[in-house]
């Protein structure tokens, strides 16, 4: 799985009290999943979560053993949209939204019931 590209993936934190809860991070990558996980060791929400919530260092083993692929898609626009839908549906705790994705308002409109004129 680590060699897969163009995927939406989920990392579940199983450290400390997170082990008894569903604490997730959802992301996507067009590079190999292995390379993207290596990037998370340098910076990003999973690293920040481990530092701030568990006062510990995120390890490669933590990432690899607790990451699963949710979806594959070779169209980059659809891949981003898939990630957005998974985030919207699963509401992962670790994801940090620094700016609203333009796909979210569109998704919201799709969920709204049709209006009668």
Coordinates of C-alpha atoms in Angstrom, one line a residue:
X1 CA 0.0 0.0 0.0
X2 CA 2.9 2.4 0.7
X3 CA 3.7 2.5 -3.0
X4 CA 0.2 3.5 -4.0
X5 CA -0.3 7.0 -5.6
X6 CA -3.4 9.1 -6.1
X7 CA -5.1 8.0 -2.9
X8 CA -7.2 9.4 -0.1
X9 CA -5.9 8.0 3.1
X10 CA -6.8 7.9 6.8
X11 CA -4.4 8.0 9.8
X12 CA -5.9 7.0 13.1
X13 CA -4.1 8.1 16.3
X14 CA -3.9 5.3 18.8
X15 CA -1.7 7.0 21.3
X16 CA -2.8 7.7 24.9
X17 CA -6.5 8.4 25.3
X18 CA -7.0 8.5 21.5
X19 CA -6.7 4.7 21.5
X20 CA -10.3 4.5 22.9
X21 CA -11.7 7.1 20.6
X22 CA -12.0 7.6 16.9
X23 CA -9.3 10.3 16.3
X24 CA -8.5 10.5 12.6
X25 CA -6.6 12.6 10.0
X26 CA -7.7 12.3 6.4
X27 CA -5.5 13.5 3.5
X28 CA -4.8 12.8 -0.1
X29 CA -1.6 12.4 -2.1
X30 CA -0.6 12.2 -5.7
X31 CA 2.9 11.0 -4.7
X32 CA 3.5 7.6 -3.1
X33 CA 1.8 7.2 0.2
X34 CA 5.2 6.4 1.7
X35 CA 6.6 9.8 0.6
X36 CA 3.5 11.6 2.0
X37 CA 3.8 9.9 5.3
X38 CA 7.5 10.9 5.5
X39 CA 6.4 14.5 4.9
X40 CA 4.0 14.2 7.9
X41 CA 7.0 13.4 10.1
X42 CA 8.5 16.8 9.2
X43 CA 5.4 18.9 9.6
X44 CA 1.6 18.9 9.5
X45 CA -1.4 18.1 11.5
X46 CA -0.5 14.5 12.6
X47 CA 2.9 15.7 13.9
X48 CA 1.3 18.7 15.6
X49 CA -1.4 16.4 17.2
X50 CA 1.3 14.1 18.7
X51 CA 3.3 17.0 20.0
X52 CA 0.4 19.0 21.5
X53 CA -1.9 16.2 22.6
X54 CA 0.5 13.4 23.7
X55 CA 3.7 15.4 24.3
X56 CA 5.6 12.8 22.2
X57 CA 7.2 12.5 18.8
X58 CA 5.3 10.9 15.9
X59 CA 7.2 8.0 14.5
X60 CA 7.3 6.4 11.1
X61 CA 6.0 3.2 12.7
X62 CA 3.0 5.1 14.2
X63 CA 2.2 6.4 10.7
X64 CA 2.6 3.3 8.7
X65 CA 0.8 0.9 11.1
X66 CA -2.2 3.2 11.6
X67 CA -2.8 4.5 8.0
X68 CA -5.3 3.0 5.6
X69 CA -6.3 3.9 2.0
X70 CA -9.8 5.0 1.7
X71 CA -10.0 5.6 -2.1
X72 CA -8.0 5.7 -5.3
X73 CA -8.6 8.2 -8.1
X74 CA -6.3 9.3 -11.0
X75 CA -8.1 12.5 -11.7
X76 CA -6.5 15.1 -9.4
X77 CA -9.6 17.3 -9.2
X78 CA -11.8 14.4 -8.2
X79 CA -9.1 13.2 -5.8
X80 CA -9.3 16.5 -3.9
X81 CA -13.1 16.4 -4.0
X82 CA -13.1 12.8 -2.6
X83 CA -10.9 14.0 0.2
X84 CA -13.3 16.8 0.9
X85 CA -16.3 14.5 1.0
X86 CA -14.5 12.1 3.4
X87 CA -13.6 14.9 5.7
X88 CA -17.1 16.3 5.6
X89 CA -18.6 12.9 6.2
X90 CA -16.2 11.6 8.9
X91 CA -15.3 14.9 10.6
X92 CA -11.8 13.8 11.5
X93 CA -10.5 15.5 14.7
X94 CA -6.9 15.9 13.6
X95 CA -7.6 17.7 10.3
X96 CA -6.9 21.4 10.6
X97 CA -8.7 23.5 8.0
X98 CA -6.8 26.7 7.5
X99 CA -8.9 27.8 4.6
X100 CA -12.2 26.6 3.4
X101 CA -12.0 24.3 0.4
X102 CA -14.1 25.6 -2.5
X103 CA -15.7 22.2 -2.8
X104 CA -17.4 22.4 0.6
X105 CA -20.1 25.0 -0.3
X106 CA -20.9 23.0 -3.5
X107 CA -21.2 19.8 -1.4
X108 CA -23.5 21.7 1.0
X109 CA -25.8 22.7 -1.8
X110 CA -26.0 19.1 -3.0
X111 CA -27.2 18.1 0.4
X112 CA -29.9 20.8 0.7
X113 CA -33.4 19.6 -0.3
X114 CA -34.7 21.2 -3.5
X115 CA -36.7 24.4 -3.0
X116 CA -40.2 24.9 -4.3
X117 CA -40.6 28.1 -6.3

